[in-house]
XYZ file of C-alpha atoms in Angstrom:
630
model
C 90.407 99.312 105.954
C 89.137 96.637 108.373
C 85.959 96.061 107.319
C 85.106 94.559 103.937
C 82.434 97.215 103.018
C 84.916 99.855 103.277
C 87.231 99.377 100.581
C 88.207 100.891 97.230
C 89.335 99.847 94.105
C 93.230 100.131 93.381
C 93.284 102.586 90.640
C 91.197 105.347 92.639
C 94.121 105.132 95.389
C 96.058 107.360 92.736
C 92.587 108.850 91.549
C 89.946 110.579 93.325
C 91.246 108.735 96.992
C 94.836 109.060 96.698
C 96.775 110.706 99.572
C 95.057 113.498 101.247
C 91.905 112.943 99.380
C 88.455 112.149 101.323
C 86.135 109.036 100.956
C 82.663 109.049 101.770
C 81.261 105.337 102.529
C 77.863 104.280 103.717
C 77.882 107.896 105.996
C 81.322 107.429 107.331
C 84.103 110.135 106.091
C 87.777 109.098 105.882
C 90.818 110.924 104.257
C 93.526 108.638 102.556
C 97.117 108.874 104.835
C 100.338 109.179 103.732
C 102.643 106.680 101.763
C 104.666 105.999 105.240
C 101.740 103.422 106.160
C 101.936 100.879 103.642
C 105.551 101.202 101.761
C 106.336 97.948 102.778
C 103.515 96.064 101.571
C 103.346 98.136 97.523
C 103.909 96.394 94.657
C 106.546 97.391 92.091
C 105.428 99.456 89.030
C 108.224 99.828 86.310
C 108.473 103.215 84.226
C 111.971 104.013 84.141
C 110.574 106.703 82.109
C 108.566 108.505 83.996
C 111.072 107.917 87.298
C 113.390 109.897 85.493
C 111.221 112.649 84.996
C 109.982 112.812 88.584
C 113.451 112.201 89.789
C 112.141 109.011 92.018
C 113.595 105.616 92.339
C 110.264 103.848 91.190
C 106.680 103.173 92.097
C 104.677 101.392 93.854
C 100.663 100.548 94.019
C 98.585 98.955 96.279
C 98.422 95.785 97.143
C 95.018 93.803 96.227
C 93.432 91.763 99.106
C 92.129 88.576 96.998
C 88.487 88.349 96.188
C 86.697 86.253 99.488
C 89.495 86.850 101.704
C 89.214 90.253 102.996
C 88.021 89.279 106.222
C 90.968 87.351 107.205
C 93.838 89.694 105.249
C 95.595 92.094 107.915
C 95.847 95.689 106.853
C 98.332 95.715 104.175
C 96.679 98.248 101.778
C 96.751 102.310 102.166
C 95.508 103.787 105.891
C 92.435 105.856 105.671
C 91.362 107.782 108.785
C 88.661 108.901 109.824
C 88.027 112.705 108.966
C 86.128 114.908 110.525
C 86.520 113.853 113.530
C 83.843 115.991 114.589
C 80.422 114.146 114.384
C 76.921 114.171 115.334
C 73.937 112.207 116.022
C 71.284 112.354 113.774
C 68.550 112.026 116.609
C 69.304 113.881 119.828
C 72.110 116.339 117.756
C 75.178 115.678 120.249
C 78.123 116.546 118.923
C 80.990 114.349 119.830
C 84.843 114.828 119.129
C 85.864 110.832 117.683
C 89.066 109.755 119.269
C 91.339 106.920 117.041
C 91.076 105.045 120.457
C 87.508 104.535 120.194
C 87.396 102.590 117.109
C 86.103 99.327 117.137
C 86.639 96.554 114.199
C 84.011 95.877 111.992
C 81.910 98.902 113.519
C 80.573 102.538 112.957
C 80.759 105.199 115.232
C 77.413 105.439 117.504
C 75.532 107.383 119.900
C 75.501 105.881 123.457
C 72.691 107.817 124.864
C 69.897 107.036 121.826
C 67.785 104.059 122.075
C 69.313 101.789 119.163
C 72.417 103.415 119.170
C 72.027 105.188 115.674
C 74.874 105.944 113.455
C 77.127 108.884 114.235
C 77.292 111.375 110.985
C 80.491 114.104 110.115
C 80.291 117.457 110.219
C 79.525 118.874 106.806
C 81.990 122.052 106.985
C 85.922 121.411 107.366
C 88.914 123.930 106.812
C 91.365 124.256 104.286
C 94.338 126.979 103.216
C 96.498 126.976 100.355
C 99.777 125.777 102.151
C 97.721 121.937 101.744
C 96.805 121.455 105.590
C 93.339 120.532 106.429
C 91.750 120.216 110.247
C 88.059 120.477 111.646
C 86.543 123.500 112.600
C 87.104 124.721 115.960
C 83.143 124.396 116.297
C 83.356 125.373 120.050
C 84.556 128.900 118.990
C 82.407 128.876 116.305
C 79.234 128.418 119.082
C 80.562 131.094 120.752
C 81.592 133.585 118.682
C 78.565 135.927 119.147
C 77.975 136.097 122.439
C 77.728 138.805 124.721
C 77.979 137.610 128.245
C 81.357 137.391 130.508
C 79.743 133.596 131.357
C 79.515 132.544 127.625
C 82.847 134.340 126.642
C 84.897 132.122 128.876
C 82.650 129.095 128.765
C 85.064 126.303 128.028
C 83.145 123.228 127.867
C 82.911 121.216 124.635
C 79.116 119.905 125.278
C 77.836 121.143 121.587
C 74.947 120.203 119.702
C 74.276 120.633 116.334
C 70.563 121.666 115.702
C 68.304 122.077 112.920
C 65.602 124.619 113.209
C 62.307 124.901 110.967
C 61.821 128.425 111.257
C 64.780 129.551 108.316
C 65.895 127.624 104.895
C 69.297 126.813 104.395
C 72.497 126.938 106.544
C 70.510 129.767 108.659
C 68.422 127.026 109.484
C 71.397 125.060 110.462
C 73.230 126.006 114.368
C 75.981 125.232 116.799
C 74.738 125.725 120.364
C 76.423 124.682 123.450
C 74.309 122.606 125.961
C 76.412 124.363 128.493
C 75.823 128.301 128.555
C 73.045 127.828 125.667
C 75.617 130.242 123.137
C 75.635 129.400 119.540
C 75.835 130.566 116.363
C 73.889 129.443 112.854
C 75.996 128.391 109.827
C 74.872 131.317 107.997
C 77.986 133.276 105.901
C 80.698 129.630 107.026
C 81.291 129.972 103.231
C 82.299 133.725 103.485
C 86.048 134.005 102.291
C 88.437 134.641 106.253
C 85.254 134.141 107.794
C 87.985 131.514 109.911
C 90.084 134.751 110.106
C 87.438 136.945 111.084
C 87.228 134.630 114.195
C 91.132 134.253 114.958
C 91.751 131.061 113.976
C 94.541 129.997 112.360
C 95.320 127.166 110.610
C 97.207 123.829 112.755
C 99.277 123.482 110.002
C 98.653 119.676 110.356
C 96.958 116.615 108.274
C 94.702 114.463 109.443
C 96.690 111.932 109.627
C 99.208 112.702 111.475
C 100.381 111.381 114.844
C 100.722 113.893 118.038
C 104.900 112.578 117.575
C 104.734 114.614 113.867
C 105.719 118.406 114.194
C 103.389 120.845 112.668
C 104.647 123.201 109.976
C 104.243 126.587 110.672
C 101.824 128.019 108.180
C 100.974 131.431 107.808
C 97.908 130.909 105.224
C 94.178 132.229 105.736
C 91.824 128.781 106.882
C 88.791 128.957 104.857
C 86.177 126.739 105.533
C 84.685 124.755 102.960
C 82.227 122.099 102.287
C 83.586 118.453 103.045
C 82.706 117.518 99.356
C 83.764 120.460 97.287
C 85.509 119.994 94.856
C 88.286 122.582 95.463
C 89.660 120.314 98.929
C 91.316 118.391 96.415
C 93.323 119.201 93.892
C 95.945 115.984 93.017
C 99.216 116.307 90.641
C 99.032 112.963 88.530
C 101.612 112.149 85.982
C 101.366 109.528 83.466
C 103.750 107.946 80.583
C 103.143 105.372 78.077
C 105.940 101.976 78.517
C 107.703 102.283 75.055
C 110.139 99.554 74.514
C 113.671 99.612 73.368
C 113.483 100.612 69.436
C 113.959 97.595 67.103
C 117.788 96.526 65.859
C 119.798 98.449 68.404
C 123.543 97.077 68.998
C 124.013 94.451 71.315
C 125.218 96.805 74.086
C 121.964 99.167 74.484
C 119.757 95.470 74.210
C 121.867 94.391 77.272
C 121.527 97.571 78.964
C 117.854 97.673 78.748
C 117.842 94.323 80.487
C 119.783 95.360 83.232
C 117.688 98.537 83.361
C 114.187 96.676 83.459
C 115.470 93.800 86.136
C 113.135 93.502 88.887
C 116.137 94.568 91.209
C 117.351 97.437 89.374
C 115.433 99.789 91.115
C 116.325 98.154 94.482
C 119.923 98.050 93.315
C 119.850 101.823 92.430
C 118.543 103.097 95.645
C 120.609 100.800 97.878
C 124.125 103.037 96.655
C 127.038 102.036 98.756
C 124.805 100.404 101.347
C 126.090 96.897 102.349
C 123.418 94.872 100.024
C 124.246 96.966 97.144
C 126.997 94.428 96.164
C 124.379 91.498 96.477
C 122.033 93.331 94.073
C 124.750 93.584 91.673
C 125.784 89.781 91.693
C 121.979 88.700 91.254
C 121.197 91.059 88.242
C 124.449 90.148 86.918
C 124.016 86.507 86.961
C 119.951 86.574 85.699
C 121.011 89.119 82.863
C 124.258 87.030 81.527
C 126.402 90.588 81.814
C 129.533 90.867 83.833
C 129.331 92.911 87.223
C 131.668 96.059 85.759
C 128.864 96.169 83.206
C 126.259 96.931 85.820
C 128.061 99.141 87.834
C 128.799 101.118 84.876
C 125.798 101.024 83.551
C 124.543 102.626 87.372
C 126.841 105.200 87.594
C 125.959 106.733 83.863
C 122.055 106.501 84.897
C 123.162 108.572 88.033
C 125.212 111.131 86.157
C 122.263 111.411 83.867
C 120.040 112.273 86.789
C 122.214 114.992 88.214
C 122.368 116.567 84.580
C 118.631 116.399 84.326
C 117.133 119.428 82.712
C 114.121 121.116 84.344
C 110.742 119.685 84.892
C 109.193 121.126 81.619
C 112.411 119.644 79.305
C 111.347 116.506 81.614
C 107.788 116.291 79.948
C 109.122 117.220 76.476
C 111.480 114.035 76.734
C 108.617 111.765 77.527
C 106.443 113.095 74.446
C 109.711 113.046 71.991
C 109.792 109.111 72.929
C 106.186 108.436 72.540
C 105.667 110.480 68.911
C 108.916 108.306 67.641
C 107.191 105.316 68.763
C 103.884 106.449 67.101
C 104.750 108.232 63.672
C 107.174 105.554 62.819
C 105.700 102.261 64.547
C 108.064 100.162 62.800
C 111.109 101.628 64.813
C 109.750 100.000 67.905
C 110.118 96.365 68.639
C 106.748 94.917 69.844
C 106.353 93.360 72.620
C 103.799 92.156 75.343
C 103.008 95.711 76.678
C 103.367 97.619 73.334
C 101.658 96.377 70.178
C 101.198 99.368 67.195
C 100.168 98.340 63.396
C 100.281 101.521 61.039
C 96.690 101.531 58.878
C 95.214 103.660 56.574
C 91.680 106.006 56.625
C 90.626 103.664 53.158
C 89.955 106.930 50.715
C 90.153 106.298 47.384
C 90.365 108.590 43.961
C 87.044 107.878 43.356
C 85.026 109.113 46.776
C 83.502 112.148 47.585
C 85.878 115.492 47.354
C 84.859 115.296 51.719
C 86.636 112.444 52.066
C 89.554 113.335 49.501
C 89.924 116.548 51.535
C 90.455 115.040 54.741
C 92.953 112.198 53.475
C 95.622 114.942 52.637
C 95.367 116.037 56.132
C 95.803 112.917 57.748
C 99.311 111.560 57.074
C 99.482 108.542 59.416
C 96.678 106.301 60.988
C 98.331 103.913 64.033
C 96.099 101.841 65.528
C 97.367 100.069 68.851
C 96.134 96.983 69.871
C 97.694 97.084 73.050
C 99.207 99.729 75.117
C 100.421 99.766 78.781
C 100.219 103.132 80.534
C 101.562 104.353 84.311
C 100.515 106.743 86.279
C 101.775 108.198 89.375
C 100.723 110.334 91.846
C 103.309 113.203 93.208
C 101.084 115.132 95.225
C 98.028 117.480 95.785
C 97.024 121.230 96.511
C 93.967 122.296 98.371
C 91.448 125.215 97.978
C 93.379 126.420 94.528
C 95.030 124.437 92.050
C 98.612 124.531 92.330
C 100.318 126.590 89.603
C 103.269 123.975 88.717
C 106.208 125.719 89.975
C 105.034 125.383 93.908
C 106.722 128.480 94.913
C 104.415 131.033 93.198
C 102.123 133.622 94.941
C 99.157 132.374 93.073
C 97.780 128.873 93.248
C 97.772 126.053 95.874
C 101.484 124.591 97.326
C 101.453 121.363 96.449
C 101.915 118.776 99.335
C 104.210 115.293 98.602
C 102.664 112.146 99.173
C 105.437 111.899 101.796
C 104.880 114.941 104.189
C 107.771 113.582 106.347
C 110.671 113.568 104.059
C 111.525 113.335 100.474
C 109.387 110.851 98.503
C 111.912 108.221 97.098
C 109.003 106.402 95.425
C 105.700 107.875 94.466
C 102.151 105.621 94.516
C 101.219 104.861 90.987
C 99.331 102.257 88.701
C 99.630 100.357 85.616
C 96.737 100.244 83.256
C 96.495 98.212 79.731
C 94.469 99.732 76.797
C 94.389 99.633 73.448
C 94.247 103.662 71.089
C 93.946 104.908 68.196
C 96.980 107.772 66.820
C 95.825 110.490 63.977
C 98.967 112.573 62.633
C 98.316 115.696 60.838
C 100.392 116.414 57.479
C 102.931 118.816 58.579
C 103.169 120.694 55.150
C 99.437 121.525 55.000
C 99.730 122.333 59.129
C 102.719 124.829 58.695
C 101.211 127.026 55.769
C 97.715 127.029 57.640
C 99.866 128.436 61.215
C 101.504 131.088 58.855
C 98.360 132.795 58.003
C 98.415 136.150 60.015
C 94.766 135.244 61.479
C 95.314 132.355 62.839
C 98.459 133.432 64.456
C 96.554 136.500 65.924
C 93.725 134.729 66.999
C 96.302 132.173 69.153
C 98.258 134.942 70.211
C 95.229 136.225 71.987
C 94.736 133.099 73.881
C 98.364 133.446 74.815
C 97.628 136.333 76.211
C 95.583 134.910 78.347
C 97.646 132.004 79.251
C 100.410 134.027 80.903
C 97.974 136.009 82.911
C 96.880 132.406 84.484
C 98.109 130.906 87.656
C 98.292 128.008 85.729
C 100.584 129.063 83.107
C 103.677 127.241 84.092
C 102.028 123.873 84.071
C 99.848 124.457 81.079
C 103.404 125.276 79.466
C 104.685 121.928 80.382
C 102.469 120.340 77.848
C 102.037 123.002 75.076
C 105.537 123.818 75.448
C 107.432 127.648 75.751
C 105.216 128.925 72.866
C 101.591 128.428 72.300
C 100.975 126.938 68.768
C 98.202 126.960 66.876
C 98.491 123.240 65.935
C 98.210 122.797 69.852
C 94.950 124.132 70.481
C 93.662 122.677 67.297
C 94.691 119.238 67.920
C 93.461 119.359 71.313
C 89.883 120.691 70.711
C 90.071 117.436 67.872
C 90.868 115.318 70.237
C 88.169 116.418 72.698
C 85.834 115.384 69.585
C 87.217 112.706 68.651
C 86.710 111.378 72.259
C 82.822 112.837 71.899
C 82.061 111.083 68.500
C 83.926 107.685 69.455
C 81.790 107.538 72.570
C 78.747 106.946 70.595
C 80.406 105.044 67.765
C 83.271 102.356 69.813
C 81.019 101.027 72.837
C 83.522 103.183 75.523
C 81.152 106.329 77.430
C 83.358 109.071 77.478
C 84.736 109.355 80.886
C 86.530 105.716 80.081
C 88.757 107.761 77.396
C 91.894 109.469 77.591
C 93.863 111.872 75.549
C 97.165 112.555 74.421
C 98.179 115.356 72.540
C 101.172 115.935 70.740
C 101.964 119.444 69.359
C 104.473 121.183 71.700
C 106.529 123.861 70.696
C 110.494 123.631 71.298
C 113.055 125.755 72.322
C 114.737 128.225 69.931
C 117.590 125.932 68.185
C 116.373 123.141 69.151
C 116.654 119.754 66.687
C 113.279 118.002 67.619
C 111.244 117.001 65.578
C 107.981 118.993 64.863
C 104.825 116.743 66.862
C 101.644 117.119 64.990
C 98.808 114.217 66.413
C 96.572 112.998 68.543
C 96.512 109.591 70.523
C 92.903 108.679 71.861
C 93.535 105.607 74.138
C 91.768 103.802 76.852
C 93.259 102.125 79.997
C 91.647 100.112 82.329
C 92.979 98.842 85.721
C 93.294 95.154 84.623
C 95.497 92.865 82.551
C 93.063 92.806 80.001
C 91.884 96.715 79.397
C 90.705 96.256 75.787
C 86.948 95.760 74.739
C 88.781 95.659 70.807
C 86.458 98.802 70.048
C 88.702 101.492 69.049
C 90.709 99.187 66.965
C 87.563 98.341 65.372
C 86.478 102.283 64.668
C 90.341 103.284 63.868
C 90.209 100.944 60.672
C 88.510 101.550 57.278
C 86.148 103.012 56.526
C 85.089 103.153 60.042
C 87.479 106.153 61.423
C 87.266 108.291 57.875
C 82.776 108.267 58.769
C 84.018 108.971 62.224
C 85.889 111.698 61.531
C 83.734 113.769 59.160
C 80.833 113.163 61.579
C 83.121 114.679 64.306
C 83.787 117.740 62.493
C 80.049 118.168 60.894
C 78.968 117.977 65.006
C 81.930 120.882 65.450
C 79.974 123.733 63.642
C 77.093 123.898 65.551
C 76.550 123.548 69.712
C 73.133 124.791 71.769
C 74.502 127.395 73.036
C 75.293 129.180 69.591
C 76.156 131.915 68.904
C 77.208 132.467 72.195
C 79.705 130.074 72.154
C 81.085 130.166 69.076
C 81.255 134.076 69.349
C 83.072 133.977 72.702
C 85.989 135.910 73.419
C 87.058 134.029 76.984
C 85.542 131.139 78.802
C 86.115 128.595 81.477
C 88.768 129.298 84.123
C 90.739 132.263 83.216
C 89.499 132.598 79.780
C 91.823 130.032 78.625
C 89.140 128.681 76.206
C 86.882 130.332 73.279
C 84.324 128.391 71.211
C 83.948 125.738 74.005
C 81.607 124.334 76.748
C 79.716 121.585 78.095
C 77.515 121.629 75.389
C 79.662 120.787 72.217
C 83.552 120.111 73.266
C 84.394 119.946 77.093
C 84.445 116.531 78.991
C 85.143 114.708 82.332
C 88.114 115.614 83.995
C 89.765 112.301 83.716
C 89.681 112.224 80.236
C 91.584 115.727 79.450
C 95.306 116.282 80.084
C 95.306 119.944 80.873
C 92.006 120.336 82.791
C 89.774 121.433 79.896
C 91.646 124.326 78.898
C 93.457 125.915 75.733
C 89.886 124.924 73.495
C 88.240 126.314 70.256
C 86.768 125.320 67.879
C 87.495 128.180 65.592
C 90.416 127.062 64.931
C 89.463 123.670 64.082
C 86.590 124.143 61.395
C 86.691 127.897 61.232
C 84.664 130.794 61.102
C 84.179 134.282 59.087
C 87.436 135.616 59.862
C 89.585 132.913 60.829
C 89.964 129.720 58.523
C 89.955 126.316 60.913
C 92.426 123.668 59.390
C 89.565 121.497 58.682
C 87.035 123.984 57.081
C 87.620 122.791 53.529
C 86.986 119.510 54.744
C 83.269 121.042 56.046
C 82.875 122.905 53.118
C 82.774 119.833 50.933
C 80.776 117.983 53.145
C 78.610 120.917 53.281
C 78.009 120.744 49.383
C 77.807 117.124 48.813
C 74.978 116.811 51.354
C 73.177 120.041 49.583
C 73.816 118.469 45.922
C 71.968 114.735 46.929
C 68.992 116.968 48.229
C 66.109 116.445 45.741
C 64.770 119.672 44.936
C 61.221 119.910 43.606
């Protein structure tokens, strides 16, 4: 971005303005490009982790333009163009068709023929399909599209105006004419599904930001046109991983191998493969890491057996949450270090308090606070119109586009945020006997139902795993509280939290450890990232009052008893006893978009016991017994 009023922070390149996603600023409209324009200037993010997973060399984010000097830095950040390219003047109504060579520096689009040369505003309506491409309107056939004489038919002149009449309300009121053979058309029914269709058009099977030199892919998907701001134009696939360090005492071999692994030039090293520099990479990392050369070519070729032998994506996301609940149930496996820094605690109930607060110990077998965490995420791509459904070659759901549309991505654009958390693990005794009871297994397999009749099944299974668990959606809709309750008590709002849930189910046979717990974390963009208030609320007796005020808040909501009697809510019915009003939150706080909720299962109801409801029951009593009856 040239001008210094028209730029964005670095984390919302990967979240809401990452590539192919549309930023409105001061009444200009611009949609983010491609990773091709500014590879060479992106600054290395390390997650060997999560490169694995995503089967990429590394990351990259964007590069920050020092504070006073963004007047004088050339464009080394992310290319945003400007989209639609179909705009209008606000006072005589011209429509005008923006060309790239008619930008100036440090200035906004304007009407030539209006006295003060007022500000040139987009188009409201653009089109989208499934397949990810996105164009502007064909608003000349639009104009014309109901007429009736041979003259308007074949009128080919783009002179169009976009008028606003008094005599209607809403987008009736709104009209296309063309100042040429005085055809046009209102906006009346634009949001009708193949309304596009209805007309003949078919979608470019372009981006915006492509050059005339890119060839179009030939796309066979419906346009439908949609509002420039809705929130189905932009759907992006983020992945994230928490930096867990090498485990404390391994042998000296693995200790050396993680240096060579988390060299600067390792991933440089790795994607330079028989190319002539290759050999240089080797001698540097050799020399800075004290190992002998062999060492580091061995060590290369076993990382790319590895990656051939990967397993598939959904194995991929149960390796990252195997690492992270080792690191987490037993933080004194993990050495700590600058970007990692766990202390196991306690909830602070003793023999003497309330039966509550006895109740809810034995269900609580571990109580991590971290003081410091370092999270990445990444950005692989995004879908348009409908959210893709994670396999990308499904009939349902959007296809979801790379952040390269050119070729392969060999790096993806991500971010490193520090934070500090708080981790809650459930006693897996007391959680298997309470998943054996016939009603709670019914009342999950219901909602498992449900979740393979949903295009997003396959992704939702990537983080609950190839069976749905009851501990899963429990855990989740406590984590969703948790979030809720520590808004009010840790000084965070809710929308700065983020969750983690582990409770995935494993394959038949498989030797993994059982996950039972929660993680409630924050992460901001800095190098800082910690206000020191979760720490704070995750130490006694802080969290215990937390906790049983979380769960007292879970048996009633405003919009009982139709919430808690629900049988299917939310986007495919994927949740039951949950909405705005008592467990849902913003989108960037939830893993899994909101879904797989109830609170049934958490606190309970007539007919199906929640893991928590003795821990309500007591609570229940206790406050009834300190009421002083007349």
């Amino acid at each position: 971005m040239k001008d210094v009023r028209r730029k964005v922070r670095r984390a919302q390149t990967i979240v809401p303005f990452g590539v192919g996603g549309i930023i409105d600023l001061r009444g200009e409209s611009f949609v983010a490009a491609d990773i091709r324009s500014w590879a060479a200037h992106g600054e290395r993010v390390e997650s060997s982790r999560l490169a694995r997973k995503l089967r990429v060399d590394g990351f990259r984010s964007a590069p920050v333009v020092p504070s006073g000097k963004a007047a004088y830095a050339t464009r080394i950040g992310p290319t945003y163009v400007r989209f639609p390219k179909w705009l209008f003047c606000p006072q005589c109504r011209e429509m005008q068709l923006w060309r790239p060579d008619r930008e100036l520096r440090d200035k906004q689009p304007a009407c030539g023929r209006c006295a003060g040369k007022p500000q040139l505003a987009p188009m409201r309506f653009i089109q989208v399909c499934r397949a990810g491409h996105m164009a502007d309107i064909d608003w000349r056939r639009w104009a014309h599209s109901r007429s009736d004489g041979h003259a308007q038919r074949q009128c080919q002149v783009r002179q169009l105006r976009f008028v606003a009449t008094p005599d209607s309300s809403g987008l009736e009121a709104l009209r296309v004419t063309c100042g040429a053979c005085r055809a046009g058309r209102s906006l009346a029914g634009i949001s009708q599904k193949n309304i596009l269709e209805q007309l003949r058009l078919q979608c470019p099977g372009t981006h915006p930001w492509q050059s005339g030199t890119d060839e179009a892919d030939p796309c066979e998907e419906s346009p439908q046109a949609v509002q420039r701001g809705a929130s189905n134009v932009y759907f992006p696939l983020t992945h994230s991983a928490i930096d867990i360090p090498a485990p404390a005492g391994l042998p000296e071999e693995d200790e050396l191998a993680q240096k060579v692994v988390h060299h600067r030039l390792w991933p440089d090293f790795t994607s330079a493969d028989g190319g002539p520099i290759s050999d240089a990479f080797r001698t540097v990392i050799a020399g800075e890491c004290e190992v002998p050369e062999e060492f580091v070519e061995t060590l290369r070729r076993r990382r790319s057996d590895e990656a051939a032998s990967m397993p598939a994506a959904a194995d991929s996301d149960d390796d990252l949450s195997i690492a992270e609940w080792a690191a987490f149930s037993v933080p004194e496996s993990v050495a700590d270090s600058k970007t990692f820094s766990v202390r196991r605690t306690r909830l602070g109930v003793e023999h003497d308090d309330p039966g509550s607060l006895r109740e809810l110990a034995a269900g609580i077998s571990a109580v991590v606070v971290a003081d410091r965490v370092r999270e990445v995420r990444a950005l692989e791509g995004f879908s348009r119109y409908e959210p893709s459904s994670g396999d990308g070659d499904g009939d349902e759901g959007g296809r979801v586009v790379s952040v390269n549309t050119q070729t392969r991505a060999q790096w993806l654009p991500a971010i490193e945020t520090y934070g500090e958390g708080i981790f809650l693990a459930v006693d897996e005794e007391r959680l298997g006997a309470w998943e054996r009871r016939p009603s709670v297994r019914d009342w999950t397999r219901r909602i498992e139902r449900n979740l393979d009749a949903s295009f997003k099944a396959d992704r939702l299974r990537g983080k609950s795993g190839p069976e749905l668990l009851p501990r899963f959606v429990m855990l989740h809709t406590l984590a969703h509280h948790f979030i809720r309750q520590l808004s009010y008590d840790s000084g965070y709002n809710a929308a700065s939290l983020r969750e983690r849930v582990y409770a995935r189910s494993h394959a038949p046979g498989s030797d993994l450890p059982p996950q039972a717990g929660v993680f409630i974390y924050t992460a901001a963009g800095d190098a800082e990232g910690t206000l020191g208030g979760l720490v704070r609320q995750g130490q006694p007796p802080n969290l215990v009052e937390t906790l049983i005020r979380l769960l007292e808040s879970a048996q009633w909501c405003s919009q009982d008893p139709l919430c808690a009697d629900s049988t299917g809510r939310s986007l495919a019915n994927l949740n039951r006893a949950a909405c705005h009003a008592c467990t849902l939150l913003p989108e960037t706080c939830c893993e899994i978009d909101n879904s797989l909720l109830d609170r049934t299962l958490l606190i309970g109801d007539d007919t199906v016991p929640g893991f928590f409801r003795g821990v309500v029951r007591a609570a229940l009593e206790e406050s009834a017994g300190a009421v002083d009856l007349p």
